[in-house]
Structure formats: structure tokens, C-alpha cells
Coordinates of C-alpha atoms in Angstrom, one line a residue:
M1 CA 215.1 107.0 110.8
K2 CA 212.8 104.2 109.7
T3 CA 211.5 103.6 113.0
Q4 CA 210.8 107.5 113.4
S5 CA 208.9 107.3 110.4
I6 CA 206.5 104.4 111.3
A7 CA 206.2 106.4 114.7
I8 CA 205.1 109.5 112.8
S9 CA 202.8 107.4 110.3
K10 CA 201.1 105.7 113.5
Y11 CA 200.5 109.2 115.0
L12 CA 198.7 110.5 112.1
Q13 CA 196.7 107.3 111.6
R14 CA 193.3 107.2 112.6
K15 CA 192.5 105.2 115.7
P16 CA 190.9 101.8 115.5
L17 CA 188.0 103.1 117.7
S18 CA 186.8 106.5 118.5
T19 CA 186.9 108.1 122.0
L20 CA 183.2 107.5 122.5
D21 CA 183.8 103.9 121.5
Q22 CA 186.6 103.5 123.6
I23 CA 184.8 104.4 126.8
D24 CA 181.7 102.2 125.7
F25 CA 183.9 99.3 125.2
L26 CA 185.4 99.6 128.9
K27 CA 181.7 100.2 130.1
R28 CA 180.6 97.0 128.7
L29 CA 183.7 95.0 129.4
A30 CA 183.5 96.0 133.1
D31 CA 179.7 94.8 133.1
L32 CA 180.7 91.5 131.5
L33 CA 183.5 91.0 134.1
A34 CA 181.1 91.9 136.9
H35 CA 178.7 89.1 135.7
G36 CA 181.1 86.6 135.8
F37 CA 182.5 86.6 132.2
T38 CA 186.3 85.6 131.9
L39 CA 188.4 88.3 130.2
S40 CA 188.6 86.5 127.0
E41 CA 185.1 85.5 126.9
A42 CA 183.9 89.1 127.3
I43 CA 186.2 90.2 124.9
Y44 CA 185.4 87.7 122.2
F45 CA 181.6 88.6 122.8
L46 CA 182.3 92.3 122.4
L47 CA 184.6 92.0 119.2
Q48 CA 181.5 90.6 117.7
H49 CA 179.6 93.9 118.1
L50 CA 182.4 96.2 117.9
H51 CA 182.9 98.2 114.9
I52 CA 186.9 98.3 114.3
R53 CA 188.1 100.7 111.5
H54 CA 191.3 98.3 110.7
K55 CA 190.9 94.7 110.0
E56 CA 194.4 93.7 111.0
T57 CA 193.6 95.2 114.7
H58 CA 190.6 92.8 114.9
Q59 CA 193.0 89.9 113.8
Q60 CA 195.9 91.0 116.2
I61 CA 193.5 91.1 119.0
T62 CA 192.0 87.6 118.2
Q63 CA 195.6 86.4 118.0
A64 CA 196.7 88.1 121.4
L65 CA 193.7 86.4 123.1
Q66 CA 194.7 83.0 121.9
Q67 CA 198.0 83.6 123.2
G68 CA 196.9 84.4 126.7
S69 CA 197.5 88.2 126.5
G70 CA 196.0 90.4 129.2
C71 CA 193.5 93.4 129.0
A72 CA 196.3 96.0 128.8
T73 CA 197.6 94.3 125.6
I74 CA 194.1 94.3 124.1
L75 CA 193.8 98.2 125.1
E76 CA 197.1 99.1 123.8
L77 CA 196.2 97.4 120.5
L78 CA 193.2 99.3 120.2
Q79 CA 195.4 102.5 120.7
Y80 CA 194.2 103.5 124.2
P81 CA 195.9 106.3 126.0
Q82 CA 199.3 105.2 127.6
T83 CA 198.0 106.1 130.9
I84 CA 195.0 103.8 130.9
V85 CA 197.0 101.0 129.5
M86 CA 199.7 101.0 132.3
Q87 CA 197.0 101.5 134.9
V88 CA 195.3 98.6 133.5
Y89 CA 198.5 96.6 133.2
F90 CA 199.1 97.5 137.0
A91 CA 195.7 96.7 138.0
E92 CA 196.0 93.0 136.4
L93 CA 199.2 92.3 138.5
F94 CA 197.2 92.5 141.8
G95 CA 193.5 91.6 140.6
E96 CA 191.8 94.8 140.6
L97 CA 191.1 95.0 137.1
N98 CA 187.5 95.6 137.5
T99 CA 188.0 98.8 140.1
C100 CA 190.5 100.1 137.7
L101 CA 188.3 99.8 134.8
T102 CA 185.7 101.9 136.4
S103 CA 188.3 104.6 137.3
S104 CA 189.5 104.5 133.8
I105 CA 185.9 105.2 132.6
D106 CA 185.7 108.4 134.6
Y107 CA 189.1 109.5 133.6
M108 CA 188.2 109.1 130.0
E109 CA 184.7 110.4 130.1
R110 CA 185.9 113.8 132.0
Q111 CA 188.7 113.8 129.4
R112 CA 185.9 113.8 126.6
Q113 CA 183.7 116.1 128.6
A114 CA 186.7 118.8 128.5
K115 CA 187.4 118.5 124.8
Q116 CA 183.8 118.8 124.0
S117 CA 183.5 121.8 126.1
L118 CA 186.7 123.2 124.1
L119 CA 184.9 122.4 120.5
K120 CA 181.8 123.8 121.5
T121 CA 183.4 127.0 122.8
L122 CA 185.4 127.3 119.7
Q123 CA 183.3 126.0 117.0
Y124 CA 180.8 129.1 116.5
P125 CA 183.5 132.3 116.7
I126 CA 185.9 130.0 114.5
V127 CA 183.1 129.4 111.8
L128 CA 182.2 132.9 112.0
L129 CA 186.0 134.2 111.7
S130 CA 186.3 131.9 108.6
I131 CA 183.1 133.2 106.9
F132 CA 184.5 136.8 107.4
I133 CA 187.9 135.9 106.2
V134 CA 186.3 134.5 103.3
M135 CA 184.1 137.6 102.8
L136 CA 187.3 139.7 103.3
I137 CA 189.2 137.8 100.1
V138 CA 186.1 138.3 98.1
L139 CA 186.0 142.0 99.0
N140 CA 189.6 142.6 98.6
Q141 CA 189.3 141.0 94.9
T142 CA 186.2 142.8 94.0
V143 CA 184.6 145.7 96.0
I144 CA 188.0 147.4 97.6
P145 CA 189.9 147.8 94.2
E146 CA 186.8 149.6 92.7
F147 CA 186.7 152.0 95.7
Q148 CA 190.3 152.7 95.3
N149 CA 189.9 153.4 91.9
L150 CA 186.9 155.8 92.3
Y151 CA 188.8 157.6 95.2
E152 CA 192.0 158.1 92.8
T153 CA 189.7 159.4 90.0
M154 CA 188.0 161.8 92.4
D155 CA 191.3 163.0 94.0
V156 CA 190.3 161.7 97.4
N157 CA 193.5 161.9 99.6
L158 CA 193.5 159.0 102.3
S159 CA 195.2 160.1 105.5
P160 CA 198.1 157.8 107.1
F161 CA 195.6 156.2 109.4
Q162 CA 193.1 155.2 106.2
M163 CA 196.2 153.9 104.3
M164 CA 197.4 151.9 107.4
L165 CA 194.2 150.3 107.7
T166 CA 193.5 149.7 104.2
Q167 CA 196.8 148.0 103.7
F168 CA 195.9 145.9 106.7
I169 CA 192.8 144.7 105.7
V170 CA 194.6 143.7 102.1
L171 CA 197.3 142.0 103.7
L172 CA 195.3 140.1 106.6
P173 CA 194.1 136.8 104.4
P174 CA 197.4 136.2 103.0
S175 CA 199.2 137.0 106.1
L176 CA 196.9 134.5 108.0
F177 CA 197.6 131.7 105.2
V178 CA 201.3 132.2 105.6
T179 CA 201.1 132.3 109.5
F180 CA 199.1 129.0 109.5
I181 CA 201.4 127.5 107.2
I182 CA 204.5 128.3 109.4
T183 CA 202.9 127.2 112.5
S184 CA 201.8 123.9 111.2
C185 CA 205.5 123.3 110.0
I186 CA 206.9 124.4 113.1
T187 CA 204.3 122.3 115.3
F188 CA 205.1 119.4 113.2
I189 CA 208.8 119.9 113.7
L190 CA 208.5 120.1 117.3
I191 CA 206.5 116.9 117.5
V192 CA 209.3 114.9 115.6
L193 CA 212.1 116.5 117.5
Y194 CA 209.8 116.0 121.0
R195 CA 209.6 112.2 120.2
R196 CA 213.3 111.7 119.3
L197 CA 214.2 113.1 123.1
S198 CA 214.9 111.2 126.1
P199 CA 212.3 111.1 128.6
Q200 CA 214.5 113.3 131.0
S201 CA 214.9 116.1 128.1
R202 CA 211.0 115.4 127.3
I203 CA 210.2 116.7 130.9
Q204 CA 212.8 119.7 130.7
F205 CA 211.2 120.7 127.5
V206 CA 207.3 120.8 128.4
L207 CA 208.4 122.5 131.9
H208 CA 209.6 125.4 129.7
V209 CA 206.2 125.8 127.9
P210 CA 204.0 128.2 129.5
H211 CA 200.6 126.9 130.5
L212 CA 201.1 123.6 129.1
K213 CA 203.5 122.8 132.0
H214 CA 200.5 123.0 134.4
Y215 CA 198.5 120.5 132.7
F216 CA 201.8 118.4 132.1
K217 CA 202.3 118.5 136.2
L218 CA 198.7 117.9 136.9
L219 CA 198.5 114.7 134.7
K220 CA 201.8 113.2 135.4
T221 CA 200.9 113.7 139.3
Y222 CA 197.3 112.0 138.7
R223 CA 199.0 109.3 137.2
L224 CA 201.5 108.4 139.7
A225 CA 199.2 109.0 142.6
T226 CA 196.6 106.4 141.0
E227 CA 199.6 103.9 140.5
F228 CA 201.1 104.4 143.8
S229 CA 197.9 104.0 145.4
L230 CA 197.3 100.7 143.8
F231 CA 200.6 99.4 144.9
Y232 CA 200.5 100.8 148.5
R233 CA 197.0 99.2 148.8
N234 CA 198.6 95.6 148.0
G235 CA 201.6 95.8 150.3
I236 CA 203.8 96.5 147.5
S237 CA 207.4 98.0 148.7
L238 CA 209.3 100.7 147.1
N239 CA 212.0 98.3 145.9
K240 CA 209.3 96.5 144.3
I241 CA 207.9 99.3 142.8
V242 CA 211.2 100.4 141.3
E243 CA 211.7 97.1 140.0
I244 CA 208.3 96.9 138.3
Y245 CA 208.8 100.6 136.8
T246 CA 212.2 99.8 135.6
S247 CA 211.1 96.6 133.8
Q248 CA 209.0 98.6 131.4
K249 CA 210.2 98.4 128.0
K250 CA 207.4 100.0 126.0
D251 CA 206.8 103.1 128.4
A252 CA 210.1 104.9 128.5
Y253 CA 208.8 107.6 131.0
L254 CA 208.3 104.9 133.6
N255 CA 211.5 103.2 132.8
Y256 CA 213.3 106.4 133.5
L257 CA 211.1 107.1 136.5
G258 CA 212.2 104.0 138.1
H259 CA 215.9 104.2 137.4
Y260 CA 216.0 107.8 138.7
I261 CA 214.0 106.7 142.0
L262 CA 216.3 104.0 142.3
E263 CA 219.7 106.1 141.9
Q264 CA 218.2 108.8 144.3
T265 CA 217.3 106.4 146.9
E266 CA 220.4 104.7 146.7
A267 CA 222.1 107.8 147.6
G268 CA 220.1 108.1 150.7
S269 CA 217.3 110.5 149.2
P270 CA 213.8 110.1 150.6
L271 CA 210.8 109.4 148.1
G272 CA 209.5 112.8 148.6
G273 CA 212.7 114.4 147.8
T274 CA 213.3 112.2 145.0
L275 CA 209.9 113.2 143.4
A276 CA 210.4 117.0 144.3
S277 CA 213.6 117.2 142.5
L278 CA 212.0 115.7 139.3
K279 CA 209.7 119.1 139.1
C280 CA 206.9 117.2 137.4
F281 CA 204.9 116.6 140.0
E282 CA 202.5 119.0 142.0
H283 CA 204.2 120.0 145.6
E284 CA 200.8 118.7 147.3
L285 CA 201.8 115.1 146.0
I286 CA 205.2 115.3 147.9
T287 CA 203.2 116.4 151.0
F288 CA 200.6 113.6 150.7
I289 CA 203.4 111.0 150.5
E290 CA 205.4 112.4 153.4
Q291 CA 202.3 112.8 155.7
G292 CA 200.7 109.5 154.6
Q293 CA 204.0 107.4 155.4
K294 CA 203.8 108.6 158.8
K295 CA 200.0 107.7 159.3
G296 CA 200.3 104.6 157.4
K297 CA 197.0 105.5 155.1
L298 CA 199.0 106.7 152.1
D299 CA 197.0 104.5 149.9
I300 CA 193.7 105.7 150.8
E301 CA 195.1 109.2 150.4
L302 CA 196.6 108.9 147.1
K303 CA 193.5 107.2 145.9
L304 CA 191.2 110.4 147.2
Y305 CA 194.0 112.9 146.0
S306 CA 193.9 111.5 142.4
S307 CA 190.1 112.0 142.3
I308 CA 190.6 115.5 143.4
L309 CA 193.1 116.2 140.8
I310 CA 190.9 115.3 137.9
A311 CA 188.4 117.7 139.4
K312 CA 190.7 120.2 139.3
I313 CA 192.3 119.9 135.9
E314 CA 188.5 119.8 134.6
R315 CA 187.8 123.1 136.7
K316 CA 190.9 124.8 135.4
I317 CA 190.3 124.0 131.7
L318 CA 186.6 125.5 132.0
K319 CA 187.9 128.4 133.5
Q320 CA 190.3 129.2 130.8
L321 CA 187.9 128.2 128.3
K322 CA 185.7 131.3 129.5
F323 CA 188.1 133.6 128.2
V324 CA 188.7 132.0 124.8
Q325 CA 185.2 132.9 123.3
P326 CA 185.2 136.8 124.4
I327 CA 188.8 137.2 122.8
I328 CA 187.6 135.5 119.5
F329 CA 184.3 137.7 119.3
G330 CA 186.5 140.7 120.3
L331 CA 188.9 140.0 117.4
L332 CA 185.9 139.7 115.0
A333 CA 184.3 142.7 116.2
F334 CA 187.5 144.8 115.6
L335 CA 187.8 143.4 112.2
I336 CA 184.6 144.4 111.1
V337 CA 184.8 147.6 112.3
A338 CA 188.2 148.0 110.4
L339 CA 186.7 146.9 107.3
Y340 CA 183.8 149.4 107.7
L341 CA 186.1 152.3 108.2
V342 CA 188.2 151.2 105.3
I343 CA 185.1 151.4 102.9
M344 CA 183.2 154.3 104.7
L345 CA 185.6 156.9 106.0
P346 CA 186.8 157.7 102.2
M347 CA 183.4 157.7 101.2
F348 CA 182.4 160.6 103.5
E349 CA 185.5 162.5 102.4
L350 CA 184.3 161.8 99.0
M351 CA 180.9 163.1 99.7
Q352 CA 182.6 166.2 101.3
T353 CA 184.7 167.0 97.9
I354 CA 181.5 166.6 95.7
K355 CA 179.6 169.3 98.2

């Protein structure tokens, strides 16, 4: 329970660096290494100009460098995504750190651009919707009760449709507030439960979540394609890959994947069939592996495939974002029309009564 509390507090804590600063750090690190700096020299130099939010993180990095830790350890202390940390870790094993930093920068920049696109798409309609809800709360407390009193005084009978519409407008703000609280609680509980699951259970859980499962499969496929490309380029056998994966104690997913591949290969299953049985990878990856093993160019094909996957993820996000803004604006238009009808329809009936 204590370990779980620490994990949750770490999750809620702000990162030592913003995403933009993380990308900038990798760019400057790659530039210094390309100009002949050693890793420790480059990081010591960057630390002098780097604004880290937590002082203890700065001290931990200094201690790690003094102990001869690698780049992956430093990135882990700076709370980089686990995908980036592991890619750098494997690249250091085979002396391909510079190449890996370049691909990591591209990956993080694309992720940041996708998040920025999402923010730009949502921020304007959400601001309008928030202003409307605030206005609706004010109207529910001031104007609408006065109109209702006026209609009762003048014996204006509201139709069932008008009464339903009025109730909808009155109950909308508290309903949204309650929905937000319930959704937040459920999300928090699901995150806590998800973190307690085994890697196998996590995979099964995500694969049952609509929409999310598609991105999950694409990201897992990208990660495996990138790592396997690095391994095969350096002549690493499947047995050695399994050994590397099973030795990972900090990454439960890789540890599980290593043991799973080991069990299946010992049972006589080929690598393609083993990965297909996990159901968390794109079918294209299985095809690439099966064909690439026959041609002897698997490392090149997987490297190209990983870049194709990043572009595919980006296109998929942008495509779905195109539908978000019209839906929110459509909802806002419906609410404005509903509010107009709640106020004006009884007013027309009142005018007819007066005539």
C-alpha cells in the first residue's frame, strides 16, 4: 500500500522538466556529443543552464554522473517517457546513442505537436462552453425564476415540451458538475487499479477499451519495431534479446514480454506467431518480421516501419480531432437554442393571452 501511495504521488507530482525543455535537452545533448564531448562533460555543461524544478533531482543527477551512470539513468531521473528511456538504454549497449537521440527527439516532437493540436482544437470551444454554463447558472438563479413567477401570475400554461426543456436547462449545470465529479473519481480509481495489475492484465484491460486500444497497439508496435531494429542491426540473436528483456527489473512490460517470448519459443512457436498471440501488436509487424527474416534485411525494414508508424499515429490523431470541434460547437448551438426556447416560447403565449 505504501509503495502504491508513493507511485501515485510521483504520478501527480510535476515533472522536473517540461516537455519542451526535455526535447531541448536532448537536442543540445546530441549536439554536444556530436562535437566530441563525453556524456558526463555534456550533461555537466547542460546542468549549468538547465532549470530543473526540483533541487533534489539536480543532486541525484550529479551523484549518478559521479557514479558513472549512463544517459538512460539521467533521463529516468528527469522523468522522460519510459519508451525513450529504454530506447536510450539499449542504444548505449551497442554504441548508437547519437542515432537514438535523433530518433527520440523526432518521436517527442511529434507527440508534442499532437498534444498541441488537441489543445488548440479543444480550448476555444471549451472556453465558450464554460462561459455558457456560467451564464446559465446566473440565469437559473436570476432571470428564469422571475419569468416563471410571471407566467404563474398570468396563468400561462406551459406545454409538456416547454416544461421538459425548462427542467433540462435548470438541471444541466448541477448534472454536469455531478458527472464531472463521478467521472474524475472513476478515472482515478481505474488508474490506481491499472497500476496494480500485472503486465498481462494491463494488456488485456487496454485491449477492451474502445479507441484507446488502437493507439495502444500502434505505440507498442512502434516501440518493439524500434528496439528490434537496433538489436538486429547489431547482430543480436533472439535468445540474447530475450535475455536482455528478462533482465529488465524497472520495466515490467519488457520483463513480461521477454519471459513470454522465451516460453513460446521453447514450445516451438516462431517469433511472428508468438507476437501475434499477444494481440497487442499490429499485424503488419508480424508480416515484416516473417518476410524480413527470409530476406535478411529485417533491421532496415523495421527501422523504416517504425517511422511509418509514427506518421500513421499522427494522421490518426489529426483525423479524429477534425470531428471533435464540430461536435462541441453543435452541442453549444443546441444549448443556446434550448435556452432561447425556454425564455421565448412562454413569452409568445403570454403575448397571445394579453391580446
